[in-house]
PDB file of C-alpha atoms in Angstrom:
ATOM      1  CA  MET S   1      39.502   6.055  36.709  1.00 49.00           C
ATOM      2  CA  ILE S   2      37.440   8.201  39.051  1.00 54.00           C
ATOM      3  CA  THR S   3      33.864   9.016  38.166  1.00 50.00           C
ATOM      4  CA  ILE S   4      32.422  12.200  39.605  1.00 50.00           C
ATOM      5  CA  LYS S   5      28.710  12.718  39.251  1.00 54.00           C
ATOM      6  CA  TYR S   6      27.457  16.265  38.893  1.00 55.00           C
ATOM      7  CA  PRO S   7      23.819  17.226  39.353  1.00 58.00           C
ATOM      8  CA  TYR S   8      21.922  18.121  36.222  1.00 66.00           C
ATOM      9  CA  PRO S   9      21.724  21.895  35.701  1.00 67.00           C
ATOM     10  CA  GLU S  10      17.948  21.679  35.928  1.00 68.00           C
ATOM     11  CA  SER S  11      18.166  20.045  39.376  1.00 75.00           C
ATOM     12  CA  ILE S  12      20.291  22.952  40.610  1.00 77.00           C
ATOM     13  CA  ILE S  13      17.762  25.419  39.209  1.00 77.00           C
ATOM     14  CA  ARG S  14      14.867  23.403  40.679  1.00 76.00           C
ATOM     15  CA  ASP S  15      16.468  23.439  44.130  1.00 81.00           C
ATOM     16  CA  LYS S  16      17.045  27.209  43.974  1.00 82.00           C
ATOM     17  CA  VAL S  17      13.456  27.833  42.838  1.00 81.00           C
ATOM     18  CA  ILE S  18      12.010  25.579  45.555  1.00 81.00           C
ATOM     19  CA  ASP S  19      14.155  27.264  48.213  1.00 84.00           C
ATOM     20  CA  HIS S  20      12.787  30.640  47.102  1.00 85.00           C
ATOM     21  CA  LEU S  21       9.168  29.435  46.967  1.00 83.00           C
ATOM     22  CA  GLU S  22       9.424  27.870  50.425  1.00 83.00           C
ATOM     23  CA  LYS S  23      11.269  30.836  51.948  1.00 87.00           C
ATOM     24  CA  TYR S  24       8.554  33.270  50.850  1.00 87.00           C
ATOM     25  CA  GLU S  25       5.700  30.771  51.384  1.00 85.00           C
ATOM     26  CA  LEU S  26       4.616  30.911  47.742  1.00 84.00           C
ATOM     27  CA  ILE S  27       3.602  27.248  47.545  1.00 83.00           C
ATOM     28  CA  ASN S  28      -0.041  26.765  48.440  1.00 83.00           C
ATOM     29  CA  ASN S  29      -0.691  24.116  51.075  1.00 82.00           C
ATOM     30  CA  SER S  30      -2.985  22.327  48.632  1.00 82.00           C
ATOM     31  CA  GLN S  31      -0.085  21.759  46.197  1.00 81.00           C
ATOM     32  CA  HIS S  32       0.838  18.077  46.148  1.00 78.00           C
ATOM     33  CA  GLY S  33       2.840  17.321  43.019  1.00 70.00           C
ATOM     34  CA  PHE S  34       6.544  18.234  43.209  1.00 70.00           C
ATOM     35  CA  VAL S  35       6.420  18.932  46.958  1.00 77.00           C
ATOM     36  CA  LYS S  36       8.407  16.982  49.561  1.00 79.00           C
ATOM     37  CA  LYS S  37       6.340  14.323  51.349  1.00 85.00           C
ATOM     38  CA  LYS S  38       3.416  14.949  49.004  1.00 86.00           C
ATOM     39  CA  SER S  39       2.553  13.425  45.660  1.00 83.00           C
ATOM     40  CA  CYS S  40      -0.208  13.099  43.128  1.00 79.00           C
ATOM     41  CA  LEU S  41      -1.346  10.073  45.149  1.00 85.00           C
ATOM     42  CA  THR S  42      -1.651  12.082  48.384  1.00 88.00           C
ATOM     43  CA  ASN S  43      -3.623  14.658  46.395  1.00 86.00           C
ATOM     44  CA  LEU S  44      -5.983  11.893  45.240  1.00 88.00           C
ATOM     45  CA  PHE S  45      -6.484  10.733  48.841  1.00 91.00           C
ATOM     46  CA  VAL S  46      -7.345  14.258  50.010  1.00 91.00           C
ATOM     47  CA  PHE S  47      -9.711  14.693  47.060  1.00 90.00           C
ATOM     48  CA  MET S  48     -11.444  11.344  47.657  1.00 93.00           C
ATOM     49  CA  GLU S  49     -11.856  12.162  51.357  1.00 94.00           C
ATOM     50  CA  LYS S  50     -13.657  15.408  50.429  1.00 93.00           C
ATOM     51  CA  VAL S  51     -15.858  13.628  47.877  1.00 93.00           C
ATOM     52  CA  ILE S  52     -16.812  10.939  50.395  1.00 95.00           C
ATOM     53  CA  ASP S  53     -17.605  13.600  53.032  1.00 96.00           C
ATOM     54  CA  TYR S  54     -19.868  15.431  50.555  1.00 96.00           C
ATOM     55  CA  ILE S  55     -21.639  12.223  49.503  1.00 95.00           C
ATOM     56  CA  ASN S  56     -22.141  11.167  53.137  1.00 97.00           C
ATOM     57  CA  SER S  57     -23.631  14.625  53.821  1.00 97.00           C
ATOM     58  CA  GLY S  58     -26.036  14.266  50.889  1.00 96.00           C
ATOM     59  CA  ILE S  59     -24.304  16.946  48.845  1.00 96.00           C
ATOM     60  CA  PRO S  60     -24.223  16.151  45.098  1.00 94.00           C
ATOM     61  CA  VAL S  61     -20.751  15.892  43.600  1.00 92.00           C
ATOM     62  CA  ASP S  62     -19.696  16.438  39.972  1.00 91.00           C
ATOM     63  CA  VAL S  63     -16.133  15.636  38.950  1.00 86.00           C
ATOM     64  CA  ILE S  64     -14.333  16.903  35.866  1.00 82.00           C
ATOM     65  CA  TYR S  65     -11.037  15.301  34.906  1.00 72.00           C
ATOM     66  CA  LEU S  66      -8.470  17.399  33.075  1.00 67.00           C
ATOM     67  CA  ASP S  67      -5.437  15.902  31.359  1.00 64.00           C
ATOM     68  CA  PHE S  68      -2.360  18.099  31.717  1.00 63.00           C
ATOM     69  CA  GLN S  69       0.010  15.433  30.425  1.00 61.00           C
ATOM     70  CA  LYS S  70       1.278  17.659  27.614  1.00 63.00           C
ATOM     71  CA  ALA S  71       0.830  20.986  29.413  1.00 63.00           C
ATOM     72  CA  PHE S  72       4.550  21.620  29.845  1.00 61.00           C
ATOM     73  CA  ASP S  73       5.205  20.936  26.154  1.00 69.00           C
ATOM     74  CA  LYS S  74       3.347  24.171  25.480  1.00 77.00           C
ATOM     75  CA  VAL S  75       4.730  26.563  28.125  1.00 80.00           C
ATOM     76  CA  PRO S  76       5.941  29.626  26.202  1.00 84.00           C
ATOM     77  CA  HIS S  77       9.435  30.542  27.405  1.00 83.00           C
ATOM     78  CA  ARG S  78       8.684  34.279  27.584  1.00 86.00           C
ATOM     79  CA  ARG S  79       5.608  33.675  29.767  1.00 86.00           C
ATOM     80  CA  LEU S  80       7.601  31.397  32.064  1.00 82.00           C
ATOM     81  CA  LEU S  81      10.340  34.013  32.485  1.00 85.00           C
ATOM     82  CA  MET S  82       7.767  36.744  33.192  1.00 87.00           C
ATOM     83  CA  LYS S  83       6.123  34.540  35.821  1.00 85.00           C
ATOM     84  CA  LEU S  84       9.480  33.856  37.455  1.00 82.00           C
ATOM     85  CA  SER S  85      10.188  37.594  37.565  1.00 85.00           C
ATOM     86  CA  ALA S  86       6.769  38.248  39.083  1.00 86.00           C
ATOM     87  CA  HIS S  87       7.571  35.788  41.883  1.00 82.00           C
ATOM     88  CA  GLY S  88      10.866  37.541  42.575  1.00 81.00           C
ATOM     89  CA  ILE S  89      13.100  34.639  41.604  1.00 80.00           C
ATOM     90  CA  ALA S  90      15.837  36.947  40.391  1.00 74.00           C
ATOM     91  CA  ASP S  91      18.873  34.983  41.534  1.00 73.00           C
ATOM     92  CA  VAL S  92      18.311  32.115  39.077  1.00 79.00           C
ATOM     93  CA  ILE S  93      16.309  33.794  36.332  1.00 82.00           C
ATOM     94  CA  ARG S  94      19.482  34.512  34.339  1.00 83.00           C
ATOM     95  CA  TRP S  95      20.400  30.801  34.484  1.00 80.00           C
ATOM     96  CA  ILE S  96      16.942  29.785  33.332  1.00 80.00           C
ATOM     97  CA  LYS S  97      16.888  32.381  30.564  1.00 83.00           C
ATOM     98  CA  ASN S  98      20.296  31.203  29.310  1.00 82.00           C
ATOM     99  CA  TRP S  99      19.156  27.606  29.569  1.00 77.00           C
ATOM    100  CA  LEU S 100      16.039  28.301  27.454  1.00 80.00           C
ATOM    101  CA  THR S 101      17.504  30.815  24.976  1.00 83.00           C
ATOM    102  CA  ASP S 102      18.672  29.864  21.482  1.00 85.00           C
ATOM    103  CA  ARG S 103      17.514  26.247  21.719  1.00 82.00           C
ATOM    104  CA  LYS S 104      17.175  24.422  18.428  1.00 86.00           C
ATOM    105  CA  GLN S 105      15.614  21.119  17.481  1.00 84.00           C
ATOM    106  CA  ARG S 106      15.249  18.923  14.443  1.00 86.00           C
ATOM    107  CA  VAL S 107      13.590  15.659  13.550  1.00 86.00           C
ATOM    108  CA  VAL S 108      15.415  12.533  12.389  1.00 88.00           C
ATOM    109  CA  LEU S 109      13.320   9.898  10.657  1.00 89.00           C
ATOM    110  CA  ASN S 110      14.778   6.900   8.853  1.00 92.00           C
ATOM    111  CA  GLY S 111      18.162   8.605   8.631  1.00 91.00           C
ATOM    112  CA  GLN S 112      16.694  11.777   7.098  1.00 93.00           C
ATOM    113  CA  TYR S 113      17.258  15.038   8.984  1.00 92.00           C
ATOM    114  CA  SER S 114      14.923  18.006   8.961  1.00 92.00           C
ATOM    115  CA  GLY S 115      16.223  21.561   9.172  1.00 92.00           C
ATOM    116  CA  TRP S 116      16.891  23.128  12.557  1.00 91.00           C
ATOM    117  CA  SER S 117      13.991  25.058  14.157  1.00 90.00           C
ATOM    118  CA  ASP S 118      13.911  27.439  17.103  1.00 88.00           C
ATOM    119  CA  VAL S 119      12.331  26.076  20.293  1.00 85.00           C
ATOM    120  CA  LEU S 120      10.067  28.761  21.753  1.00 84.00           C
ATOM    121  CA  SER S 121       8.033  26.684  24.201  1.00 83.00           C
ATOM    122  CA  GLY S 122       8.166  23.524  26.250  1.00 77.00           C
ATOM    123  CA  VAL S 123      10.659  22.212  28.752  1.00 63.00           C
ATOM    124  CA  LEU S 124      13.301  19.531  28.483  1.00 57.00           C
ATOM    125  CA  LEU S 125      12.796  15.990  29.707  1.00 47.00           C
ATOM    126  CA  ARG S 126      13.950  15.514  33.316  1.00 46.00           C
ATOM    127  CA  THR S 127      12.880  19.093  33.964  1.00 43.00           C
ATOM    128  CA  SER S 128      10.496  19.566  36.826  1.00 44.00           C
ATOM    129  CA  SER S 129      11.429  23.115  37.815  1.00 44.00           C
ATOM    130  CA  VAL S 130       8.683  24.576  35.691  1.00 42.00           C
ATOM    131  CA  CYS S 131       6.025  22.539  37.426  1.00 43.00           C
ATOM    132  CA  TYR S 132       6.588  24.416  40.676  1.00 43.00           C
ATOM    133  CA  ILE S 133       6.007  27.731  39.035  1.00 44.00           C
ATOM    134  CA  TYR S 134       3.342  27.132  36.456  1.00 43.00           C
TER     135      TYR S 134
END
């Protein structure tokens, strides 16, 4: 038996989107999450360096923490597609639209199934493509 691993469709889409964003320099240099050689931790280091510089200079610093943990559960599909179009990501927008269109979900609890409902917002687990754009 031969096992052939294929990339997840969302990883193909992510790679296409990143290629486009990098080609047209649409990713701000301050972006850390979801960027090669940068992470949320590198973002924290840059932030802390700025805070320390301000404090050492006698400049008061206020910090507000925002929790975006569930932010991508609420991304409306239509808004995402419009934003992709605005950035000129035409070559993969059809894939993304097909991937998001006509999705259904239901809840199973103790062997009881709910009815099927349309999914109009949110992204699938393992999906990081949206994070680059939104």
